[in-house]
Short mmCIF file of C-alpha atoms and ligand atoms in Angstrom, two decimals:
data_model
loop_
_atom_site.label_atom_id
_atom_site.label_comp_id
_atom_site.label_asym_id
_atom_site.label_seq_id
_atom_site.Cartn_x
_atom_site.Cartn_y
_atom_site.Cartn_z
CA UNK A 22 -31.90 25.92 -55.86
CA UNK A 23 -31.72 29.18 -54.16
CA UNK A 24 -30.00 29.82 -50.88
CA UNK A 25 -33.12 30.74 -49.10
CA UNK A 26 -34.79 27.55 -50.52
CA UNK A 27 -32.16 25.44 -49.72
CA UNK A 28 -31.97 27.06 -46.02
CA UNK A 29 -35.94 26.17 -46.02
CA UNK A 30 -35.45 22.80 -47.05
CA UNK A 31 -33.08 21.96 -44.25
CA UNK A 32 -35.01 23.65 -41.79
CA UNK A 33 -38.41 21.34 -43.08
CA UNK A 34 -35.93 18.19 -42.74
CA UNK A 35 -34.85 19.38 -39.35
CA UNK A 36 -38.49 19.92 -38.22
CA UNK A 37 -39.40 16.40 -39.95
CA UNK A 38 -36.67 14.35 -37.53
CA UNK A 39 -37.23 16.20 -34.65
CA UNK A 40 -40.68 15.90 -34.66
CA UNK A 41 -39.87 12.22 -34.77
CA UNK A 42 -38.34 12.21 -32.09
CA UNK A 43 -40.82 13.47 -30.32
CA UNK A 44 -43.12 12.36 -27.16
CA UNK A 45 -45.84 14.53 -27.77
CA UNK A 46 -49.11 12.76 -26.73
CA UNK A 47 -47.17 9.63 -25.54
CA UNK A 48 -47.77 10.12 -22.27
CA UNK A 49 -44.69 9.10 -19.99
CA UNK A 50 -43.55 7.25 -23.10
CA UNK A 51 -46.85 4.66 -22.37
CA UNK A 52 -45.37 3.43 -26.31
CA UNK A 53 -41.49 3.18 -24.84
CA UNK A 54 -40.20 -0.04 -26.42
CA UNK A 55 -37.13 0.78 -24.76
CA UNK A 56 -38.23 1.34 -21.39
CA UNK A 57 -39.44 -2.39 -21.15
CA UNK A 58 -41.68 -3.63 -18.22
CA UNK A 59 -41.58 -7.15 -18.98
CA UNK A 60 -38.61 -10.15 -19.17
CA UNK A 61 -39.28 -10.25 -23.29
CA UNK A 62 -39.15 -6.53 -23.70
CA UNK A 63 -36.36 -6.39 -21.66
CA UNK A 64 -34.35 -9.09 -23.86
CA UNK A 65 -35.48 -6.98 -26.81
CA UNK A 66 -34.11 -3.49 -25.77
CA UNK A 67 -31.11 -5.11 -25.13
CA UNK A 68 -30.37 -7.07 -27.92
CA UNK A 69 -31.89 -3.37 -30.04
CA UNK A 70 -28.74 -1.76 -27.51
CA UNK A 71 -26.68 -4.44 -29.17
CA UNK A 72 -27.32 -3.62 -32.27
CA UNK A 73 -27.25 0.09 -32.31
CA UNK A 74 -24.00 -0.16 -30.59
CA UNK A 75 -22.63 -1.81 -33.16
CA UNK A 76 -24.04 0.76 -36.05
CA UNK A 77 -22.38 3.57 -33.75
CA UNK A 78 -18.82 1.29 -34.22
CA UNK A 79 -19.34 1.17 -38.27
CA UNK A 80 -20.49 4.59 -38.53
CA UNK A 81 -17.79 6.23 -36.36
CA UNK A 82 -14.90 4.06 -38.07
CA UNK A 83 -16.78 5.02 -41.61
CA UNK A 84 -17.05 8.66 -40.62
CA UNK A 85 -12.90 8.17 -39.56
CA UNK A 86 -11.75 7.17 -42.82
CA UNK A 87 -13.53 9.40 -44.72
CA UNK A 88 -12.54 12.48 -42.88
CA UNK A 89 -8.80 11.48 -42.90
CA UNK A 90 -9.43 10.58 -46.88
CA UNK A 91 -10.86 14.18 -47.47
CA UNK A 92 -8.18 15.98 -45.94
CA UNK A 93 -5.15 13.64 -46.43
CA UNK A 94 -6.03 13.65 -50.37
CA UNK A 95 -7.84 17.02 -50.97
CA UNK A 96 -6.14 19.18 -54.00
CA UNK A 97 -3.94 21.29 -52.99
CA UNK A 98 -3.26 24.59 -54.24
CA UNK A 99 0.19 24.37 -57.46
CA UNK A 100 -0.02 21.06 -56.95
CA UNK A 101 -1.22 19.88 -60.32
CA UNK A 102 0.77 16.56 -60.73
CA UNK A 103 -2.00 13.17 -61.08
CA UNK A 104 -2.42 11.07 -58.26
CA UNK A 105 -1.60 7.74 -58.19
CA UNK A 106 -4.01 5.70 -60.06
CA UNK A 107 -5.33 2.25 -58.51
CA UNK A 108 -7.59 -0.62 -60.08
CA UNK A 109 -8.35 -3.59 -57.95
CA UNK A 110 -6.88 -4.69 -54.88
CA UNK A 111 -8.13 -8.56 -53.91
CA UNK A 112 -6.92 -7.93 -50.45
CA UNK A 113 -9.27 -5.05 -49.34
CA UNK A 114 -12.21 -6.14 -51.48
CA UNK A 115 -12.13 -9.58 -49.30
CA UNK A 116 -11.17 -7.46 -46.30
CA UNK A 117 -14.37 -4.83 -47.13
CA UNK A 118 -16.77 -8.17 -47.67
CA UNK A 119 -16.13 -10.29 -45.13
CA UNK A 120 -16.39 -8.28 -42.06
CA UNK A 121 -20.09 -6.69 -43.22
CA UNK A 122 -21.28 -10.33 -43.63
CA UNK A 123 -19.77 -11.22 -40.24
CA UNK A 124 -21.55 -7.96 -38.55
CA UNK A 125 -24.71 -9.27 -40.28
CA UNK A 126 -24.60 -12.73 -39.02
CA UNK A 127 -23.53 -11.48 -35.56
CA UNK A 128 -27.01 -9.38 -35.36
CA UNK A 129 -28.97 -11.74 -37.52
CA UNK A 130 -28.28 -14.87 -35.39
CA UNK A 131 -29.93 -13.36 -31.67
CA UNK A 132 -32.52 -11.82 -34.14
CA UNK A 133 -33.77 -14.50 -36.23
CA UNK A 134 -33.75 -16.81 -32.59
CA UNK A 135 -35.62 -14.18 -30.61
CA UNK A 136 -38.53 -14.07 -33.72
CA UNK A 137 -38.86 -17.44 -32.96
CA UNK A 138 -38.50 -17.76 -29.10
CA UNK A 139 -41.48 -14.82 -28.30
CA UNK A 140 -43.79 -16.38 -31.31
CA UNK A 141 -43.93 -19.90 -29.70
CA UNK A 142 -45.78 -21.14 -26.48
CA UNK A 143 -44.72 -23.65 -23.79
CA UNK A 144 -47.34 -26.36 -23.81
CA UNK A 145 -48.01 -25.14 -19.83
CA UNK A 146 -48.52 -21.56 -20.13
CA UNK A 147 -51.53 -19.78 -19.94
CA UNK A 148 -53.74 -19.29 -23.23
CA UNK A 149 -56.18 -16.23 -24.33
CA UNK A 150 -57.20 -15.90 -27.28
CA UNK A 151 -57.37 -12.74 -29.05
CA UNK A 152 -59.39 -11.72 -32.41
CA UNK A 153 -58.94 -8.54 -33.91
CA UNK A 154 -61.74 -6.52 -35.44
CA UNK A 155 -62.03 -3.34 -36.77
CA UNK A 156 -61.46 -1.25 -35.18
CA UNK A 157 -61.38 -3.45 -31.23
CA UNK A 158 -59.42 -6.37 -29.85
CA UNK A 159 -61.49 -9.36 -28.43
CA UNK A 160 -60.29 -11.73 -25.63
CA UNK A 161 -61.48 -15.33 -25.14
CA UNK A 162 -60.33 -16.91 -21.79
CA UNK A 163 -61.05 -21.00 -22.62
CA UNK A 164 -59.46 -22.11 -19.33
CA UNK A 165 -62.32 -20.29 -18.01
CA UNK A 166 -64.46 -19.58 -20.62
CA UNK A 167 -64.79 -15.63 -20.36
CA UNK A 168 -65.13 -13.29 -23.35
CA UNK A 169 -64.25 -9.49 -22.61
CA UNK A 170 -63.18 -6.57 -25.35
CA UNK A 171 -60.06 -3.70 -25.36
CA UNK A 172 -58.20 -4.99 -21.81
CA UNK A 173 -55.97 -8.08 -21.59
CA UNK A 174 -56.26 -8.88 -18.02
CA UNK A 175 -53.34 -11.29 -17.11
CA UNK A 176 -51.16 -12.40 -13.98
CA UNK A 177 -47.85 -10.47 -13.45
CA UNK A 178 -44.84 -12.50 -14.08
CA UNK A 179 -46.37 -15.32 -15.85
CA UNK A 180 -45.79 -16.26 -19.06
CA UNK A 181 -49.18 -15.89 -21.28
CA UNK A 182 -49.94 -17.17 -24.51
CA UNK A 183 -52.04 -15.45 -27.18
CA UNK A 184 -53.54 -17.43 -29.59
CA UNK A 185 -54.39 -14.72 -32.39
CA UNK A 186 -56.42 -14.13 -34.96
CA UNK A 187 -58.51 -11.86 -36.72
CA UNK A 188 -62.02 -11.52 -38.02
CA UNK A 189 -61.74 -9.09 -40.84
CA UNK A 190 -58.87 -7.79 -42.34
CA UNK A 191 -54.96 -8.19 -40.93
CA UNK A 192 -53.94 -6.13 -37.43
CA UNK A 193 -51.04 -6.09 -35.47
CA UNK A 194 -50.85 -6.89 -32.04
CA UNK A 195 -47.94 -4.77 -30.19
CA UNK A 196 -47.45 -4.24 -26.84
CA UNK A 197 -44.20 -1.94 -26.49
CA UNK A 198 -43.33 -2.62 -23.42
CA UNK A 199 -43.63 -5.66 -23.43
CA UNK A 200 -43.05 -7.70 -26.17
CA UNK A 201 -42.62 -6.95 -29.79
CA UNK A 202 -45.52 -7.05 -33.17
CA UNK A 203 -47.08 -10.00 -34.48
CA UNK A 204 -49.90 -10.27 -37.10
CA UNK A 205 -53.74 -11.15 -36.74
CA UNK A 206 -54.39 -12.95 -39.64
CA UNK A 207 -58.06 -13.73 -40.90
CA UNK A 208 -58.49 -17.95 -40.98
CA UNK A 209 -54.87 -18.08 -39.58
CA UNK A 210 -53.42 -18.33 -36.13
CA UNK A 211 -50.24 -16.72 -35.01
CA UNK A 212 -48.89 -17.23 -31.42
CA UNK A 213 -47.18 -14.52 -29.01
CA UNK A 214 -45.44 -14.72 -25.52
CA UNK A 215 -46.33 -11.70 -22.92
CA UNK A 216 -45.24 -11.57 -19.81
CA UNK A 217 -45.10 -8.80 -17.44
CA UNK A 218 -43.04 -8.00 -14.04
CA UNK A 219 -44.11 -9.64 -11.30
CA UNK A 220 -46.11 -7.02 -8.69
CA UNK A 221 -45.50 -7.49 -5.15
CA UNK A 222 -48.22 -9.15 -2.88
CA UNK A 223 -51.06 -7.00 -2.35
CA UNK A 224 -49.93 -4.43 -5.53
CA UNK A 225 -51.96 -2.31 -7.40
CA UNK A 226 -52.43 -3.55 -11.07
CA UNK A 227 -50.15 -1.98 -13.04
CA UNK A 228 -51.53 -1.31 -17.25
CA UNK A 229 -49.48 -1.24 -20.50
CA UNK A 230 -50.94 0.92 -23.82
CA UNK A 231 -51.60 -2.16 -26.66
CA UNK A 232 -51.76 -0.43 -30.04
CA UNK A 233 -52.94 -1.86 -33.61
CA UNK A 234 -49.50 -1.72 -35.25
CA UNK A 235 -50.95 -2.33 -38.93
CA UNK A 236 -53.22 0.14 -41.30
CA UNK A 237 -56.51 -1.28 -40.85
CA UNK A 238 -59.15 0.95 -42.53
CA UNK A 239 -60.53 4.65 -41.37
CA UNK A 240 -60.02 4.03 -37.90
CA UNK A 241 -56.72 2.11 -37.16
CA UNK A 242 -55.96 4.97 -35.15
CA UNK A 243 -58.54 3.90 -32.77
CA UNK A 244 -57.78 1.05 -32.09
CA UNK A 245 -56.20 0.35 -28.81
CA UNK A 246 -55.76 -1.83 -26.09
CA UNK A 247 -54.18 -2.38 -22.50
CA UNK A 248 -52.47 -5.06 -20.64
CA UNK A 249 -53.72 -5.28 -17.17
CA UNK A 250 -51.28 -6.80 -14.92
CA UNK A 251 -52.37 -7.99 -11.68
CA UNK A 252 -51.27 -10.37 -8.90
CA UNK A 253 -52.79 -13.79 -8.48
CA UNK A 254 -55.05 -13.61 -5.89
CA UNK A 255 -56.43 -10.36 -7.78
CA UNK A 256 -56.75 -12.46 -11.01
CA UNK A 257 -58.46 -15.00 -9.45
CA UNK A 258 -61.03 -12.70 -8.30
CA UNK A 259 -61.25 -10.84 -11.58
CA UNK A 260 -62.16 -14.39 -13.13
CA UNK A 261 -64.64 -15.11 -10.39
CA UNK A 262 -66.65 -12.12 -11.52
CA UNK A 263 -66.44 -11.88 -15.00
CA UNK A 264 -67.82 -15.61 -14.83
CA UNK A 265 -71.01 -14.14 -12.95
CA UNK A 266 -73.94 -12.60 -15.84
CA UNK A 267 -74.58 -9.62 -15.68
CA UNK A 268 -75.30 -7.45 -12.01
CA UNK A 269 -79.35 -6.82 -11.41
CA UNK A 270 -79.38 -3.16 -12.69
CA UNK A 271 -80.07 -0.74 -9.39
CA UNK A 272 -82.85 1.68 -9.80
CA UNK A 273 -85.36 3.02 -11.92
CA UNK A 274 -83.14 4.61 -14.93
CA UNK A 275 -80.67 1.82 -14.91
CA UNK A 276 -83.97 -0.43 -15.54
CA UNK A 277 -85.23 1.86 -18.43
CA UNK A 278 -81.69 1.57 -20.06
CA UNK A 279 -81.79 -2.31 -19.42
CA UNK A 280 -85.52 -2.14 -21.48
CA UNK A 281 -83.56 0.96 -24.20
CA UNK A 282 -80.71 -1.88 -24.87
CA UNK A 283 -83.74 -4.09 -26.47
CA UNK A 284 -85.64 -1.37 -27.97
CA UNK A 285 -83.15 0.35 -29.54
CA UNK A 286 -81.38 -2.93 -31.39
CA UNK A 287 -77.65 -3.01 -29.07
CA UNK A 288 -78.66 -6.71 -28.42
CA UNK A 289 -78.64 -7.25 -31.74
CA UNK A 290 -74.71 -6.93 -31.71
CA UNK A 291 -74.18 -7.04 -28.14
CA UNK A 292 -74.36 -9.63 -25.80
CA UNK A 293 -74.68 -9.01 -21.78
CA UNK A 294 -74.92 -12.65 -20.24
CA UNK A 295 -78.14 -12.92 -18.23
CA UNK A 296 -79.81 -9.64 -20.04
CA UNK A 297 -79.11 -10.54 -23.74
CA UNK A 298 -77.89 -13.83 -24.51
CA UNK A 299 -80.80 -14.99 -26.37
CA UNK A 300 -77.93 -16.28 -29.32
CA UNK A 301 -76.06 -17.42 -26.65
CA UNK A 302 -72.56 -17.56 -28.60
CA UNK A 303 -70.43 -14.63 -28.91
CA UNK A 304 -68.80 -15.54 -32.08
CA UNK A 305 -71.26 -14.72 -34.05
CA UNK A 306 -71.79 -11.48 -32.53
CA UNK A 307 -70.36 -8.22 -34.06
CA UNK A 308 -69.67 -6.12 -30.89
CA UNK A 309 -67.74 -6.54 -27.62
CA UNK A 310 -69.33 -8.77 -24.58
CA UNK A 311 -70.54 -6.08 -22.18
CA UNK A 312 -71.76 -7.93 -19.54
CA UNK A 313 -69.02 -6.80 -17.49
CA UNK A 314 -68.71 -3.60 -19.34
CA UNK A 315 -68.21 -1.34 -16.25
CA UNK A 316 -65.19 -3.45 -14.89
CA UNK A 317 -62.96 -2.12 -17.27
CA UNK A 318 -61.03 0.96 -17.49
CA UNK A 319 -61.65 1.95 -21.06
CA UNK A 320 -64.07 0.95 -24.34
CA UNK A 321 -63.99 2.25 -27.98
CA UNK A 322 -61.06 0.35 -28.58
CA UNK A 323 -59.34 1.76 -25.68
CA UNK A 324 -59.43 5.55 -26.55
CA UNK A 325 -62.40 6.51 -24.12
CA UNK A 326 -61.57 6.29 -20.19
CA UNK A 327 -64.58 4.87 -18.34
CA UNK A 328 -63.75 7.28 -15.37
CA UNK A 329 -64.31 9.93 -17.60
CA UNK A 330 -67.90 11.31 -16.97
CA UNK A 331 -68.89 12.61 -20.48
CA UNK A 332 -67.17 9.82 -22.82
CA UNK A 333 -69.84 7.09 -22.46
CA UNK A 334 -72.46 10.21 -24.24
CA UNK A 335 -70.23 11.49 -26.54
CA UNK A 336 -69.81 7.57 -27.78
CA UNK A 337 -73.64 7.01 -27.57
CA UNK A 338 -74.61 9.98 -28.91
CA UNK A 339 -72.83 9.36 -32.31
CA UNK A 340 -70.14 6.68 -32.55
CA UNK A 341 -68.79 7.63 -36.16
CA UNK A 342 -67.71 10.89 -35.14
CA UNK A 343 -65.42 9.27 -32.53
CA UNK A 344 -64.29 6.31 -34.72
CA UNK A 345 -64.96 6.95 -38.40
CA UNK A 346 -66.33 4.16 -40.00
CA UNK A 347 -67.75 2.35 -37.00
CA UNK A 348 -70.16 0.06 -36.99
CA UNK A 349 -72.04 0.82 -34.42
CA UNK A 350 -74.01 3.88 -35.84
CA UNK A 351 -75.62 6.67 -34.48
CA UNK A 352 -78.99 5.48 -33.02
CA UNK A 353 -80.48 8.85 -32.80
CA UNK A 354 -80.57 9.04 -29.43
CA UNK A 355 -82.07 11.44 -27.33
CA UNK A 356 -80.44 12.67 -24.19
CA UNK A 357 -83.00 10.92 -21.83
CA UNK A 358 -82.28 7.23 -23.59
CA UNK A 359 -78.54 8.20 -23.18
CA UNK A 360 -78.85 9.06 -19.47
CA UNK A 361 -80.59 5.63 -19.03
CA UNK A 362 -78.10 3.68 -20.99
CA UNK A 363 -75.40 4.61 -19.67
CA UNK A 364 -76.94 4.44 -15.94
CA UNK A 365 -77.35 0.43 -17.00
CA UNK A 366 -74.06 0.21 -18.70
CA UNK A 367 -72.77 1.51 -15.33
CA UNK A 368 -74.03 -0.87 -13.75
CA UNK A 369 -72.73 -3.93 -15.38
CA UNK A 370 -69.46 -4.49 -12.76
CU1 CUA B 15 -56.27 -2.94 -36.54
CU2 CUA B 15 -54.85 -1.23 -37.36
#
């Protein structure tokens, strides 16, 4: 290799880890497993602190001894006599085993019990279930019998359990901040703690980024979630409404898109309690429950902000451009069925 290639080569390493290291479109490190916002994530940072302290110890004492070896036994310039030759020496090869295994079991042990503790439930904490699909997270509340899509709403400071699986092929369910991966496997359940800081009484609800942590097909990219944590009383009233069907849509164009959302076949995957329910049972259904679409902060697997005022059009107006291989296809439809739609979709609080 040539000097200037080898120069290169370096350089396109250097890029590679820096890059890496990067927080370029993680906004305010939303994907900061090490900037926890939970009890569990918290216990996980520190016990990855633990652990990287300890590979700083090895590699420093490593780096030590080979440094002094280089220098201390480098060949040295008329000095041509053979060095000492040495085979075998029980003593350090005992010495050189037993303290890796020991540093092993030190950060397997609080490893291993941690895998464990956040994958099992207290009989007492609160259930949702969760089913992945491709490319969107689903949420069944039994307790209270609520479906909703993307957004895990949740009290702060209470310990939640998700009962997951998936309806397709495997995802990965990761919070970062606040708790570590675990699988959605189709015909399988797999449990997972979460639990967020408390918020104060009468605090805002505070969101953490959920993202699909396994390849999934086209669009694993796309799929997204968040955590909304709020406080009790807020909760409770979140319930309360998403147990209502759906609001009376409010004025003439929210009516037409209530009539366009029949027409144009959504019901056939969508079901808005009180519009479109004729099948009555989500589970068979191959979309999200939108019958409180308009309460939440984000759809298309969490990538699109509902605040935003052009999103909801670009997603009508041709869904697999957005999230390649979606099934919801492109309807062909015109700009005046997308102004009505989205007027209804609006609506649905
Ligand atoms: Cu689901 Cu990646």
């Amino acid at each position: 290799m040539s000097k200037n290639r080898a120069k290169l080569a370096l350089l396109a390493l250097l890029a590679l880890v820096v890059s890496s290291c990067s927080t370029i479109g993680v906004q305010d490190g939303v994907l900061d497993s090490l900037s926890p916002a939970g009890p569990i994530a918290e216990d996980l940072a520190n016990l990855y602190w633990l652990v990287f302290g300890i590979a700083v110890v090895v590699f420093v004492v490593v780096h030590i001894g080979l440094i002094y070896a280089i220098i201390r036994f480098r060949e040295r310039k008329g000095d041509e006599t053979e060095p000492k030759q040495v085979e075998g020496n029980p003593v350090l090869e005992v010495v050189w085993t037993v303290i890796p295994v020991v540093i092993l079991a030190a950060v397997a042990v609080p490893t291993v019990e941690r895998v464990f503790r956040y994958t099992e439930c207290a009989p007492d904490s609160m259930r949702v279930e969760v089913i992945g699909h491709q490319w969107w997270f689903e949420y069944y509340y039994p307790d209270y019998d609520i479906w909703t899509a993307n957004e895990l709403n949740i009290p702060a400071g209470e310990e939640v359990c998700l009962e997951m699986t998936s309806d397709d092929v495997l995802h990965n369910y990761w919070a970062p901040k606040l708790n570590g991966k675990r699988y959605l496997i189709p015909g399988e359940e797999t449990l997972l703690l979460m639990e967020t800081n408390p918020i104060a009484e009468g605090g805002a609800p505070e969101e953490y980024y959920v993202h699909c942590a396994e390849f999934c097909g086209l669009s694993h990219a796309r799929m997204r979630g968040r955590v909304v944590a709020m406080t009790q009383p807020d909760f409770d009233a979140w319930v309360a409404n998403q147990q209502l069907p759906a609001a009376e849509p409010q004025g003439e164009l929210a009516e037409e898109g209530l009539e366009l959302f029949g027409s144009q076949g959504c019901a056939a995957c969508h079901l808005i309690r009180g519009d479109y329910d004729e099948s009555g049972d989500n589970t068979v259904l191959i979309g999200p429950d939108l019958t409180h679409f308009a309460s939440r902060g984000s759809f298309a697997g969490s990538t699109l902000e509902y605040e935003d005022p052009d999103a909801l059009k670009l997603w009508l107006a041709d869904p697999p451009t957005w999230k390649p291989g979606s099934f919801m296809p492109n309807l062909g439809l015109t700009e005046s069925d997308i102004e009505a739609l989205e007027a209804y979709l609006r609506s649905l609080e």
